[in-house]
Amino acid sequence: MHAVSKSSEPRKTAKMSKSREKNTKRRVVEDDEDQLDLFKENKDEAPQKQVEKDGPSDGEDSDDSDSEESVFSGLEDSGSDSEDSEEDEEDFEEEASSGDENQGEGSSGLKTKQELSFTKKTQGKPQREKLLVKEKTTAGKTVVLKGVAKDNGTVQGEKKSKGQAIPPPQVDEYEHDTSDEEDIRNTVGNVPMEWYQDYPHIGYDLEGKKIFKPIRNKDELDEFLDKMENPDYWRTVHDKMTSTDIRLTDEQISLVHRLQSGQFGDVNFNEYEPYIDFFSGETMIHPVTNRPQDKRSFIPSLIEKEKVSKMVHAIKMGWIKPRKPKESDLQFYDLWAKEDPNAILGRHKMHVPAPKMKLPGHEESYNPPPEYLLTEEERLAWEQQDPEDRKLSFLPQKFSCLRSVPAYSRFIHERFERCLDLYLCPRQRKMRVNVDPEDLIPKLPKPRDLQPFPTIQSLIYRGHSSLVRCISLSPSGQWLASGSDDCTVRLWEVSTGRCMKTVEVGGAVRSIVWNPNPAICLVAVCFNETVVLLNPYLADKLVYNATDQLIASYVEPEEERPQPVQWQVPEIEDSDKGFRLIITHPKSVKQVTWHSKGDYLASVLSDNSNMQVLIHQVSKRRSQNPFRKNKGLVQCVSFHPIRPYFFVASQRCVRVYNLIKQELMKKLMANCKWISSMAIHPGGDNVICGSYDSRLSWFDLDLSTKPYKVLRHHKKALRGVAFHKNYPLFASGSDDGSVIVCHGMVYNDLLQNPLIVPVKVLKGHTLTHNLGVLDVAFHPTQPWVFSSGADATIRLFT
Amino acid sequence: MGGQQQKKYERGSATNYITRNKARKKLSLSLADFRRLCILKGIYPHEPKHKKKVNKGSTAPRTFYLLKDIRFLLHEPIVGKFREYKIFVRKLRKAYGKGEWAGVQRLRENKPSYKLDHVVKERYPTFIDAIRDMDDALSMCFLFSTFARTGKCHVQTIQLCRRLCVEWMNYVIASRSLRKVFLSIKGIYYQADVLGQLVTWLVPYQFAHNHPTDVDYRVMATFTEFYTTLLGFINFRLYHSINLAYPPKCVVSPHFYSQKLSALSATLSRVISAPEDEDAELDHFPAEGEDAEALQVREKQQKGLDAQKRLFEGLKFFLSREVPREPLAFVIRCFGGQVSWDQSLCMGSTYNATDETITHQVVDRPNVDKKYINRYYVQPQWVFDCVNGKMLLPVEDYFPGVTLPPHLSPFMEEKDGDYVPPEKLKLMALQRGEKPGEIKFEEEEEGDEANADEDYDDDEEEMDNKEVRDEKSLKMIEKQRSQERAVSVMVTPGKVKAENKMRLEYEEKAEEKHLAIMMMKKKEKYLYDKIMFGKRRTVREANKLAAKRKAHDETLKANKKKKGKKD
């Protein structure tokens, strides 16, 4: 009975699972059959239960719950747990019959006990089944056919498997639970025997006295001797609890043999008993149980009534509304049946529609023309590019036939990107520039209509050995003077290109200017710190003699005034060269320029003090510094051709001074970085400035101090600019080796702005040391332009 | 003195725009919901003209919406539905948590849903507007219709997309409005002319999709939600415009959705049996300011179009099993051809391979075992090339196993100066009705021209090829002249130079232009340079393509010669 009480717990869980299983099964039945059938089943079940209850009560007095359980187990299927319940019932009988056996086993086999319990169960089962069959036949009806069918199948199998496959939880249970085979000779209980290793005793007997170990333990030798001598050695087993040797009986040995060979422990057990089918296919006349139906099974439920009445009330009150009919959401109709022009709101006009996807080109074809396929290098370049930078988002490929075309791996990506573009990309309406480039070109008067202007190069003046920095034309236009870095001044005849004279000077000539007065034949040459007035003897004899006389007629003033420069009359050898006056400056001189009357001369010193500009009067040999303050590095200066104005170009602006009033009149902002050269229109109202940042600014003094026009015709720094005296022409020479001649018409009408049209690009000079044209000058009467270059030549364009 | 001080950014463009976050707050929606709303309502960010002003002086990158757009969203009933849905989700979660299954059931039944009909009407007040914006909708629906049940989107969506696509294709067949087809490596492009609007869509090839992980399918699903509604309404209207019952009978049963093809084979039931002679001659009236010539051109175009519509009429096609059935059947039917395939492959086949009246069998394998003598065996490209060429091309180039001629994009319309592949020239000649012999000659000519083109230096700064050439020669002449002058010291008897008047004139003109360009304003110059740069680039690219082609042809010739020698 101990075993039963102990094993009750796992059984319970098993029962629960069972009942759940039953529930599910019943549900299945419900689904299949009608409500009526369910009632039937219930009805059937009830009497069955009753009978069941009565049945076992004949033999023994087991309680209600037990019997019910047996019913379930019997009805559903013979699970392993049902056996336990059987066990209780049959225990009494078995105890009596196999009592002696149990006694023997108690000490010996651990497993045998188990096996025995199984045999008992299997023996018990047929009995009970018989009983049920009896009842069933009286009931006369098959209940839960499914369960029966399952039974038929499983019972046989189970019988077979019971011997070998013992469910693991039971094994565990018996291992730890030693209470039913308790050895009364040693009362230590369930304690590992190793704990007694160091003690002389091994446990306690029933009276509480120590059980001592045998005095002498068997050693190997004893063991061996025993093995050799004792004929029963093979059937002796050592009992650790009492540390005695036990000789197994014949029955026990046969039991062990049987178990080893996989047979049942009990000799008398017949595995192959004939099977009695409990749930037969026959229809029984009588119910399984005799129990009358419950009253509740035919009386309407009060609880349900209450619930229904609540619902009815709620419906009456309008709390519960009928479910809305599910409208199928796909109802298409003619949405644009009435196209209302008023529906087009301002919104729609403001709407910026998303640009359509780009249509594919030939390169996207599965079989493109061969030229659209990428070469190896192009492919590599494509792969190395960032995906955003690629011109094509895919690699063009060629397939020989349509069936070999694979799926495009980025298809979903591209569609997704399009989606993102549609709803995330900011849109802006942009006016597409669809301009014909020809329309952008300004309509200018044709150069042919603006003739005359120099068109081709007609003469080259060779002779200088280094770059020609400056040139100047005689007022008559017959002679040309040029100064070069080879420390010479050459005088040329314009029409033939013949070098008339070469004058050696003491340094690289920075500037050379012919006196504009036709009655005077003088050339101002500046090199190093000196400005020399040179008489070239290239004019009418009367004229140059008159010039010499004019210079010689100078009378020293009575009172010597302090002068910033030194006026000298050259010595004989110099005067043979033609030098007439030498003005020695404290610093090196950059530029000289004549006043149009030919008496005054201005020179620019490369100095960063207030003495940068000096004005000399030749007739009186007097010099003066007109400026008290330094206002930036002076680049060049110029006299106004008519009025007493003086132009001083510093790095970024041009200042116009009135020499009589001695005041600043205007400050022209040139909008450039560094002015290189300047020229005044013969009318005197317009100024052009060339700058090293390759711009030419045209100022209209009547208009504003800002340039009227900035021309960026040259590609490199401008070195020289010039106006023609009679023709409306101006020219600019630049480091890129070209001279650009422009038509610059100034109208007398003040309302009309000057017309500026480039008419010719003249090229001829070769670049040397990155320098091209250094100076340009116009012929005083003809539309010819001269240019001097870094290639040591002077060219005439006519 | 002076009134109140003007605060900055309280008038002008700053008040017309609203940042995304502010818009979101104004609508009190989560970002996800805001985006959904924008997608459905077609609201998109705007790029303000003066970004810094709008951004209140800051230059931080922000997206701006028009304030009017956002105000417009405020009245949208869908916004309310979004909120309801949020509540619904919360309730459902609660019910799940508590295990109230009945409650879950009830909630599910009352799941808030919204309709997009009014949104469609709002976004497209006229039908033409809707058709104009169909491209993306169609492409998206065709993509979704190829999806399998992968859980990336609802099954109902996929089925609906399939249905709409089938309906659309049926309409295109019935109205014969397909114009161009293009087999690209991405998929098949179709272009149809619907009510005068060109609608282009892309259909992927029939393969299982490898769903990428970095794609947000929810965004795509939202778009599809709108697009399906739009397409449904458009289809309805289109069907009614050509007297067809909508929804078409063949499409109604859901079984057909999966089988687009079979749906295509059925003819559509008409609401009113239309009189057969639909193509009654329409009188042509010249439009205002159109002279007789233009009218003639238009008439000719119309004739060509009619001929194209009846391209495959009277032809009977049979598709082999390895051929993509759906696109081919669609295209062939669009141009009046009959088409069938093996019965065992797919439903909807109308006749067998053994039918003696079949004129063309479309085959995509190197050789066919059993050939019938009275039909052509062609590769599928023939069908598509015929459609694009608007005529039945000679079948010889498309026999099975033959190297196919390149498949050209019908969407490319080459302007003069662009590179035209020789195949296109050939096709154009065929269209004009010239014989292939003549074409060869022309091709060679073309090659020569290409040669000449290549000779020019691409890096020249001049704008036109011819100009470049002239400019160059001019330079040469000038150089020579200057050299002559530099060298000749002795006097030699002069020669009379025959002056080429044309040349001189040309030189003069070129110089004039050059000088005028110098006088351009800075802004215009920049623009001009840009345009010229673009022009030069296209020329360069065209030259490059021509050179590549030439090299290719030469290698081919060399290979042929080698082979000939070996033989």
Short mmCIF file of N, CA and C in Angstrom, two decimals, chain A residues 323 330 332-336 339 347-348 351-352 356 359-362 364-367 369-373 378 391 394-395 400-403 405 407-408 411-416 418-419 422-424 426-428 437-438 440-442 447-448 457 713 756 758-760, chain B residues 44-47 69 72 109 117 120-122 124 127 132 135-136 139-140 143 160 182-186 189 202 207 212 214 216 223 227 232-233 236-237 364-365 381 404-409 414 419 485 508 511-513 515-516 519-520 528 541 544-545 548-549 552:
data_model
loop_
_atom_site.label_atom_id
_atom_site.label_comp_id
_atom_site.label_asym_id
_atom_site.label_seq_id
_atom_site.Cartn_x
_atom_site.Cartn_y
_atom_site.Cartn_z
N ARG A 323 -25.02 44.77 -36.03
CA ARG A 323 -23.72 44.97 -36.67
C ARG A 323 -23.90 45.65 -38.01
N LEU A 330 -14.36 47.96 -52.24
CA LEU A 330 -13.92 48.18 -53.60
C LEU A 330 -15.12 48.46 -54.48
N PHE A 332 -15.99 50.72 -57.39
CA PHE A 332 -15.54 51.72 -58.34
C PHE A 332 -16.73 52.25 -59.12
N TYR A 333 -16.70 53.49 -59.37
CA TYR A 333 -17.78 54.13 -60.13
C TYR A 333 -17.17 55.23 -60.97
N ASP A 334 -18.00 55.91 -61.69
CA ASP A 334 -17.45 56.95 -62.55
C ASP A 334 -17.16 58.19 -61.73
N LEU A 335 -15.93 58.26 -61.30
CA LEU A 335 -15.55 59.34 -60.38
C LEU A 335 -15.59 60.70 -61.06
N TRP A 336 -15.27 60.68 -62.34
CA TRP A 336 -15.19 61.96 -63.05
C TRP A 336 -16.44 62.18 -63.92
N GLU A 339 -17.30 66.47 -64.48
CA GLU A 339 -16.05 67.19 -64.34
C GLU A 339 -16.36 68.66 -64.16
N ARG A 347 -4.70 75.48 -56.11
CA ARG A 347 -3.73 74.46 -55.70
C ARG A 347 -3.22 73.68 -56.89
N HIS A 348 -4.18 73.33 -57.74
CA HIS A 348 -3.79 72.50 -58.87
C HIS A 348 -2.93 73.26 -59.85
N HIS A 351 0.44 73.29 -58.48
CA HIS A 351 1.02 71.96 -58.35
C HIS A 351 2.22 71.79 -59.27
N VAL A 352 3.26 71.26 -58.70
CA VAL A 352 4.46 70.97 -59.50
C VAL A 352 4.46 69.47 -59.73
N LYS A 356 8.55 62.76 -64.90
CA LYS A 356 8.34 61.35 -65.20
C LYS A 356 9.66 60.62 -65.20
N LEU A 359 12.93 57.79 -69.85
CA LEU A 359 12.69 56.65 -70.73
C LEU A 359 14.01 55.98 -71.07
N PRO A 360 13.98 54.69 -71.23
CA PRO A 360 15.25 53.96 -71.42
C PRO A 360 15.84 54.20 -72.79
N GLY A 361 17.14 54.21 -72.85
CA GLY A 361 17.85 54.38 -74.12
C GLY A 361 18.30 53.03 -74.65
N HIS A 362 19.05 53.09 -75.72
CA HIS A 362 19.49 51.84 -76.34
C HIS A 362 20.33 51.00 -75.40
N GLU A 364 20.02 50.26 -72.47
CA GLU A 364 19.30 49.46 -71.47
C GLU A 364 18.73 48.19 -72.09
N SER A 365 18.82 48.08 -73.38
CA SER A 365 18.25 46.92 -74.07
C SER A 365 18.90 45.63 -73.61
N TYR A 366 18.16 44.54 -73.71
CA TYR A 366 18.78 43.25 -73.35
C TYR A 366 19.74 42.83 -74.42
N ASN A 367 19.63 43.44 -75.58
CA ASN A 367 20.48 43.09 -76.70
C ASN A 367 20.88 44.38 -77.40
N PRO A 369 23.09 47.48 -79.30
CA PRO A 369 24.14 47.53 -80.31
C PRO A 369 25.50 47.47 -79.62
N PRO A 370 26.50 46.88 -80.27
CA PRO A 370 27.76 46.61 -79.56
C PRO A 370 28.45 47.85 -79.03
N GLU A 371 28.20 49.01 -79.66
CA GLU A 371 28.92 50.20 -79.21
C GLU A 371 28.45 50.68 -77.85
N TYR A 372 27.28 50.23 -77.42
CA TYR A 372 26.78 50.70 -76.13
C TYR A 372 27.31 49.86 -74.97
N LEU A 373 27.91 48.74 -75.27
CA LEU A 373 28.49 47.93 -74.19
C LEU A 373 29.76 48.60 -73.71
N GLU A 378 36.15 50.99 -69.09
CA GLU A 378 34.95 51.75 -68.73
C GLU A 378 34.19 51.05 -67.61
N LYS A 391 26.79 57.69 -64.34
CA LYS A 391 25.89 58.23 -65.35
C LYS A 391 24.79 57.22 -65.65
N PHE A 394 23.14 51.22 -64.20
CA PHE A 394 23.27 49.79 -64.43
C PHE A 394 24.39 49.55 -65.42
N LEU A 395 24.84 48.32 -65.50
CA LEU A 395 25.86 47.97 -66.48
C LEU A 395 25.16 47.45 -67.72
N SER A 400 22.21 36.74 -75.55
CA SER A 400 22.03 36.23 -76.91
C SER A 400 20.57 35.94 -77.20
N CYS A 401 19.80 35.61 -76.18
CA CYS A 401 18.39 35.35 -76.44
C CYS A 401 17.57 35.77 -75.23
N LEU A 402 16.30 35.88 -75.44
CA LEU A 402 15.43 36.42 -74.40
C LEU A 402 15.37 35.49 -73.19
N ARG A 403 15.48 34.19 -73.44
CA ARG A 403 15.29 33.28 -72.31
C ARG A 403 16.45 33.34 -71.33
N VAL A 405 17.77 36.08 -70.16
CA VAL A 405 17.78 37.35 -69.42
C VAL A 405 17.36 37.07 -67.98
N ALA A 407 16.55 38.09 -63.83
CA ALA A 407 15.78 39.13 -63.14
C ALA A 407 16.71 40.28 -62.81
N TYR A 408 16.19 41.47 -62.82
CA TYR A 408 17.00 42.64 -62.47
C TYR A 408 16.99 42.79 -60.95
N PHE A 411 15.40 45.92 -58.99
CA PHE A 411 14.09 46.40 -59.45
C PHE A 411 13.30 47.03 -58.31
N ILE A 412 13.19 46.29 -57.23
CA ILE A 412 12.39 46.81 -56.10
C ILE A 412 13.05 48.06 -55.53
N HIS A 413 14.38 48.02 -55.47
CA HIS A 413 15.12 49.19 -54.97
C HIS A 413 14.75 50.43 -55.77
N GLU A 414 14.79 50.28 -57.07
CA GLU A 414 14.57 51.46 -57.91
C GLU A 414 13.14 51.99 -57.77
N ARG A 415 12.22 51.05 -57.67
CA ARG A 415 10.84 51.50 -57.50
C ARG A 415 10.68 52.22 -56.16
N PHE A 416 11.37 51.67 -55.17
CA PHE A 416 11.29 52.29 -53.84
C PHE A 416 11.91 53.67 -53.85
N ARG A 418 12.08 55.61 -56.31
CA ARG A 418 11.14 56.49 -57.00
C ARG A 418 10.05 56.94 -56.02
N CYS A 419 9.58 56.02 -55.20
CA CYS A 419 8.56 56.37 -54.21
C CYS A 419 9.09 57.46 -53.28
N LEU A 422 9.16 60.71 -54.84
CA LEU A 422 7.84 61.30 -55.03
C LEU A 422 7.36 62.03 -53.79
N TYR A 423 7.66 61.49 -52.62
CA TYR A 423 7.05 62.12 -51.46
C TYR A 423 8.05 62.84 -50.54
N LEU A 424 9.35 62.64 -50.79
CA LEU A 424 10.32 63.29 -49.90
C LEU A 424 11.13 64.38 -50.59
N PRO A 426 12.08 67.66 -52.29
CA PRO A 426 11.50 68.99 -52.47
C PRO A 426 11.43 69.35 -53.96
N ARG A 427 10.32 69.95 -54.33
CA ARG A 427 10.16 70.29 -55.74
C ARG A 427 10.22 71.80 -55.92
N GLN A 428 10.68 72.18 -57.05
CA GLN A 428 10.76 73.60 -57.37
C GLN A 428 10.51 73.75 -58.85
N PRO A 437 21.84 79.38 -78.48
CA PRO A 437 23.07 80.11 -78.11
C PRO A 437 23.36 81.27 -79.06
N GLU A 438 22.87 81.16 -80.28
CA GLU A 438 23.13 82.24 -81.24
C GLU A 438 22.43 83.54 -80.79
N LEU A 440 22.15 84.55 -77.88
CA LEU A 440 22.85 85.19 -76.77
C LEU A 440 23.94 86.14 -77.27
N ILE A 441 24.42 85.84 -78.44
CA ILE A 441 25.51 86.67 -78.97
C ILE A 441 24.95 88.05 -79.31
N PRO A 442 25.54 89.09 -78.78
CA PRO A 442 24.97 90.43 -79.01
C PRO A 442 25.10 90.83 -80.48
N PRO A 447 32.14 94.76 -88.27
CA PRO A 447 33.44 95.44 -88.29
C PRO A 447 33.70 96.09 -89.65
N ARG A 448 33.15 95.48 -90.70
CA ARG A 448 33.40 96.02 -92.03
C ARG A 448 32.87 97.47 -92.13
N GLN A 457 49.26 92.47 -90.29
CA GLN A 457 50.60 92.90 -89.91
C GLN A 457 51.36 93.20 -91.18
N HIS A 713 38.69 90.96 -72.74
CA HIS A 713 38.98 90.33 -74.02
C HIS A 713 40.25 89.53 -73.99
N ILE A 756 31.25 100.72 -78.13
CA ILE A 756 32.51 99.97 -78.09
C ILE A 756 32.31 98.65 -78.81
N PRO A 758 34.67 95.50 -80.48
CA PRO A 758 35.99 94.96 -80.87
C PRO A 758 35.99 94.67 -82.36
N VAL A 759 37.01 95.10 -83.03
CA VAL A 759 37.00 94.93 -84.47
C VAL A 759 38.09 93.98 -84.96
N LYS A 760 39.15 93.85 -84.24
CA LYS A 760 40.20 92.99 -84.77
C LYS A 760 41.09 92.47 -83.65
N TYR B 44 3.97 67.27 -51.15
CA TYR B 44 5.41 67.08 -51.24
C TYR B 44 6.09 68.35 -50.77
N PRO B 45 7.33 68.25 -50.31
CA PRO B 45 8.04 69.45 -49.86
C PRO B 45 8.36 70.37 -51.04
N HIS B 46 8.49 71.63 -50.74
CA HIS B 46 8.85 72.60 -51.77
C HIS B 46 10.22 73.17 -51.47
N GLU B 47 10.91 73.50 -52.51
CA GLU B 47 12.21 74.15 -52.34
C GLU B 47 11.97 75.64 -52.50
N ASP B 69 -0.65 74.01 -48.14
CA ASP B 69 -0.83 72.56 -48.23
C ASP B 69 -1.17 71.98 -46.87
N PHE B 72 -4.54 72.77 -45.76
CA PHE B 72 -5.45 71.95 -46.53
C PHE B 72 -5.58 70.56 -45.91
N GLU B 109 -13.80 43.44 -35.81
CA GLU B 109 -14.91 43.69 -36.73
C GLU B 109 -15.13 45.18 -36.94
N ASP B 117 -11.53 57.65 -52.23
CA ASP B 117 -12.19 58.17 -53.44
C ASP B 117 -12.06 59.68 -53.56
N VAL B 120 -8.68 60.92 -54.57
CA VAL B 120 -8.41 60.78 -56.00
C VAL B 120 -9.04 61.95 -56.75
N LYS B 121 -10.28 62.24 -56.39
CA LYS B 121 -10.98 63.32 -57.08
C LYS B 121 -10.29 64.67 -56.82
N GLU B 122 -9.82 64.80 -55.62
CA GLU B 122 -9.17 66.06 -55.25
C GLU B 122 -7.86 66.24 -55.99
N TYR B 124 -6.88 64.72 -58.71
CA TYR B 124 -7.03 64.77 -60.16
C TYR B 124 -8.43 65.26 -60.49
N PHE B 127 -10.20 63.94 -65.62
CA PHE B 127 -9.78 62.58 -65.94
C PHE B 127 -8.41 62.57 -66.61
N ARG B 132 -2.56 61.31 -66.97
CA ARG B 132 -1.21 61.85 -67.10
C ARG B 132 -0.29 61.32 -66.01
N ASP B 135 1.73 56.64 -64.85
CA ASP B 135 2.93 55.82 -65.05
C ASP B 135 3.37 55.09 -63.80
N ASP B 136 3.51 55.87 -62.74
CA ASP B 136 4.01 55.27 -61.50
C ASP B 136 3.01 54.28 -60.95
N SER B 139 3.28 51.02 -62.92
CA SER B 139 4.52 50.29 -62.64
C SER B 139 4.45 49.64 -61.26
N MET B 140 3.92 50.39 -60.31
CA MET B 140 3.85 49.88 -58.95
C MET B 140 2.90 48.69 -58.88
N LEU B 143 4.37 45.66 -60.36
CA LEU B 143 5.37 45.06 -59.47
C LEU B 143 4.68 44.27 -58.37
N LEU B 160 -5.67 42.39 -55.57
CA LEU B 160 -6.30 43.56 -56.18
C LEU B 160 -5.42 44.11 -57.29
N PHE B 182 9.52 47.63 -75.20
CA PHE B 182 10.98 47.60 -75.17
C PHE B 182 11.43 46.57 -74.15
N LEU B 183 12.25 45.64 -74.62
CA LEU B 183 12.79 44.62 -73.73
C LEU B 183 14.08 45.16 -73.15
N SER B 184 14.05 45.58 -71.91
CA SER B 184 15.28 46.09 -71.32
C SER B 184 15.79 45.05 -70.34
N ILE B 185 16.96 45.34 -69.75
CA ILE B 185 17.47 44.36 -68.79
C ILE B 185 16.75 44.47 -67.47
N LYS B 186 15.98 45.53 -67.30
CA LYS B 186 15.25 45.68 -66.04
C LYS B 186 13.89 44.99 -66.12
N TYR B 189 9.30 47.49 -70.93
CA TYR B 189 8.62 48.77 -70.95
C TYR B 189 7.50 48.71 -71.98
N LEU B 202 6.45 49.84 -66.63
CA LEU B 202 7.54 48.85 -66.63
C LEU B 202 7.06 47.62 -65.89
N PHE B 207 10.04 36.49 -62.41
CA PHE B 207 10.93 35.73 -61.53
C PHE B 207 10.49 35.97 -60.10
N PRO B 212 14.71 42.77 -50.89
CA PRO B 212 15.80 43.43 -50.17
C PRO B 212 15.37 43.83 -48.77
N ASP B 214 16.65 46.51 -47.15
CA ASP B 214 16.74 47.95 -46.91
C ASP B 214 15.65 48.72 -47.62
N ASP B 216 11.66 49.89 -47.36
CA ASP B 216 10.54 49.99 -46.43
C ASP B 216 9.27 49.66 -47.21
N PHE B 223 1.74 53.75 -51.00
CA PHE B 223 1.60 54.22 -52.38
C PHE B 223 0.63 53.32 -53.13
N TYR B 227 -2.65 54.03 -55.32
CA TYR B 227 -2.60 53.73 -56.75
C TYR B 227 -3.69 52.75 -57.15
N GLY B 232 -8.40 51.74 -60.23
CA GLY B 232 -9.76 51.21 -60.30
C GLY B 232 -10.69 52.20 -60.97
N PHE B 233 -10.61 53.44 -60.53
CA PHE B 233 -11.51 54.45 -61.10
C PHE B 233 -11.18 54.73 -62.55
N PHE B 236 -12.46 51.91 -64.64
CA PHE B 236 -13.91 51.99 -64.77
C PHE B 236 -14.28 52.95 -65.89
N ARG B 237 -13.68 54.09 -65.81
CA ARG B 237 -14.01 55.13 -66.79
C ARG B 237 -13.57 54.73 -68.19
N ASP B 364 12.25 30.14 -78.69
CA ASP B 364 13.45 30.75 -78.10
C ASP B 364 14.47 29.67 -77.77
N ARG B 365 14.67 28.77 -78.68
CA ARG B 365 15.71 27.77 -78.47
C ARG B 365 16.47 27.62 -79.77
N GLN B 381 12.04 38.29 -80.14
CA GLN B 381 12.39 39.69 -80.42
C GLN B 381 11.72 40.20 -81.69
N LEU B 404 20.87 37.48 -83.18
CA LEU B 404 19.82 38.48 -83.35
C LEU B 404 20.41 39.85 -83.66
N PRO B 405 19.73 40.64 -84.46
CA PRO B 405 20.14 42.04 -84.58
C PRO B 405 19.86 42.76 -83.27
N PRO B 406 20.58 43.82 -82.97
CA PRO B 406 20.37 44.51 -81.68
C PRO B 406 18.92 44.97 -81.53
N HIS B 407 18.47 44.92 -80.31
CA HIS B 407 17.12 45.39 -80.00
C HIS B 407 17.23 46.84 -79.57
N LEU B 408 16.64 47.73 -80.33
CA LEU B 408 16.83 49.16 -80.09
C LEU B 408 15.68 49.72 -79.26
N SER B 409 16.00 50.74 -78.54
CA SER B 409 14.96 51.39 -77.74
C SER B 409 14.07 52.24 -78.64
N GLU B 414 16.32 60.48 -82.03
CA GLU B 414 17.59 61.16 -82.24
C GLU B 414 17.39 62.48 -82.97
N TYR B 419 24.11 60.55 -82.01
CA TYR B 419 24.58 59.33 -82.65
C TYR B 419 23.39 58.43 -82.96
N ARG B 485 56.97 85.97 -94.01
CA ARG B 485 57.48 87.31 -93.79
C ARG B 485 58.74 87.30 -92.96
N GLU B 508 35.72 85.70 -92.37
CA GLU B 508 35.24 86.98 -91.85
C GLU B 508 34.11 86.77 -90.86
N GLU B 511 35.23 85.32 -87.63
CA GLU B 511 35.91 86.30 -86.80
C GLU B 511 34.92 87.25 -86.15
N GLU B 512 33.95 87.60 -86.97
CA GLU B 512 32.91 88.48 -86.44
C GLU B 512 32.26 87.87 -85.22
N LYS B 513 31.93 86.61 -85.38
CA LYS B 513 31.25 85.91 -84.29
C LYS B 513 32.15 85.87 -83.05
N LEU B 515 34.45 87.90 -82.25
CA LEU B 515 34.54 89.22 -81.62
C LEU B 515 33.26 89.53 -80.85
N ALA B 516 32.13 89.12 -81.45
CA ALA B 516 30.87 89.39 -80.77
C ALA B 516 30.80 88.62 -79.47
N MET B 519 32.27 90.33 -76.68
CA MET B 519 31.53 91.46 -76.11
C MET B 519 30.33 91.03 -75.26
N MET B 520 30.17 89.72 -75.07
CA MET B 520 29.01 89.27 -74.30
C MET B 520 29.14 89.67 -72.85
N TYR B 528 26.19 80.89 -72.25
CA TYR B 528 26.60 80.47 -73.58
C TYR B 528 27.65 79.38 -73.49
N GLU B 541 30.46 62.47 -77.25
CA GLU B 541 29.92 61.14 -76.95
C GLU B 541 29.50 60.41 -78.21
N LYS B 544 32.45 59.13 -79.89
CA LYS B 544 33.01 57.99 -79.18
C LYS B 544 32.25 56.72 -79.56
N LEU B 545 30.94 56.83 -79.56
CA LEU B 545 30.12 55.68 -79.91
C LEU B 545 30.41 55.23 -81.33
N LYS B 548 33.66 53.45 -81.50
CA LYS B 548 33.55 52.11 -80.92
C LYS B 548 32.92 51.16 -81.92
N ARG B 549 31.88 51.66 -82.56
CA ARG B 549 31.17 50.83 -83.50
C ARG B 549 32.08 50.44 -84.66
N HIS B 552 34.50 47.84 -83.68
CA HIS B 552 33.81 46.57 -83.56
C HIS B 552 33.60 45.94 -84.94
#
